[in-house]
PDB file of C-alpha atoms in Angstrom:
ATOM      1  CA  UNK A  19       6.993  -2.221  -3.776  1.00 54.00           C
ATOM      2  CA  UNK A  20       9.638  -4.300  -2.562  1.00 62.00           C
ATOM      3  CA  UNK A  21       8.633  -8.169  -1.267  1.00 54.00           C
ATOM      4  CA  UNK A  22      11.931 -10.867  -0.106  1.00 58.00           C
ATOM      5  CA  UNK A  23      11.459 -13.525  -2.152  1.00 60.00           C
ATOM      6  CA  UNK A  24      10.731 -16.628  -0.526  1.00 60.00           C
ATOM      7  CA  UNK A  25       9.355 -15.728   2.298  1.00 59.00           C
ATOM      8  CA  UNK A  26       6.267 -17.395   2.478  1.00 60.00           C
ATOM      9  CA  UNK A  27       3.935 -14.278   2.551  1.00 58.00           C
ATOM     10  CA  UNK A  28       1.087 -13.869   0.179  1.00 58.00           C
ATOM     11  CA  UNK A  29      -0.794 -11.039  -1.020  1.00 56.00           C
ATOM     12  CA  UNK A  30      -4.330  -9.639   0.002  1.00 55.00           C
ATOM     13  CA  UNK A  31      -6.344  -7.043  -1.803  1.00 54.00           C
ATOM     14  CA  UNK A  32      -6.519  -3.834  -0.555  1.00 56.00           C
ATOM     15  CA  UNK A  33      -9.893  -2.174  -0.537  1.00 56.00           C
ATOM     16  CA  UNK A  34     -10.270   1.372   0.877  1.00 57.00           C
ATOM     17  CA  UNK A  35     -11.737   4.759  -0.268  1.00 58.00           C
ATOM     18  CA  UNK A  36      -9.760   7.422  -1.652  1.00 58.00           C
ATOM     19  CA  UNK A  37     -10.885  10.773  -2.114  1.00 60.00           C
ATOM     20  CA  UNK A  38     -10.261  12.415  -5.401  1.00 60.00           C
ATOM     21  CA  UNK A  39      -7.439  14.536  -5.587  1.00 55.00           C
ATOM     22  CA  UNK A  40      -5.649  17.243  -8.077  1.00 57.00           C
ATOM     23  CA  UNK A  41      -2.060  18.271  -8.592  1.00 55.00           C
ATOM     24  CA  UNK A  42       1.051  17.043  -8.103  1.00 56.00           C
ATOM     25  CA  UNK A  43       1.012  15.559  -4.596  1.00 53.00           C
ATOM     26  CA  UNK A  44       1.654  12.146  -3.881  1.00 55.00           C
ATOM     27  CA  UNK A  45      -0.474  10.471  -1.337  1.00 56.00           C
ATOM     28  CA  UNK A  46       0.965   7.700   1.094  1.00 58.00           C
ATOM     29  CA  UNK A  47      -1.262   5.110   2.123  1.00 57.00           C
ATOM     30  CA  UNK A  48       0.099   2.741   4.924  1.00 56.00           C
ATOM     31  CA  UNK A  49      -1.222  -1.044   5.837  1.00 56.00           C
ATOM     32  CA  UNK A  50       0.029  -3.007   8.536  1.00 55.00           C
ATOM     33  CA  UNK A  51      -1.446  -6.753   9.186  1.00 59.00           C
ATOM     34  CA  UNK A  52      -1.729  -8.482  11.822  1.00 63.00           C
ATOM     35  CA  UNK A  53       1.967  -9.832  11.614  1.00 60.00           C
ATOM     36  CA  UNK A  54       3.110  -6.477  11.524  1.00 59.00           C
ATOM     37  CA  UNK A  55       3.289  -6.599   7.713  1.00 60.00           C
ATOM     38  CA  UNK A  56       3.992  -2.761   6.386  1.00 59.00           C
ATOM     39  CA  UNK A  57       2.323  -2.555   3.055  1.00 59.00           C
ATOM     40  CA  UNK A  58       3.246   1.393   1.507  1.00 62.00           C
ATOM     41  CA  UNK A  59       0.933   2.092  -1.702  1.00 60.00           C
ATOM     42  CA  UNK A  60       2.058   5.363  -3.159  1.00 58.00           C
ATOM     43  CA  UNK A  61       0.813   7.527  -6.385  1.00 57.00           C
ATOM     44  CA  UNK A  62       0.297  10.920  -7.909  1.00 55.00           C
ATOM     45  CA  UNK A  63      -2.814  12.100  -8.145  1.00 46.00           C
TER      46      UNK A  63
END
């Protein structure tokens, strides 16, 4: 993940269930706040 430095932000934990998954597919998990804040969390299962 990418955050500007500086920029007065700070973080929040995330908190969500995720089913389990096998393979090689990635899954993409998109947050947006309130401020229109895009958080992208992405892994391989």
């Amino acid at each position: 993940m990418e955050i500007p430095p500086g920029d007065g932000r700070t973080w929040q934990n995330i908190s969500a269930p995720v089913k389990e998954v096998t393979g090689v597919h990635p899954i993409w998990l998109y947050f947006t706040g309130p401020e229109g804040l895009l958080i992208k969390l992405d892994w391989f299962g």
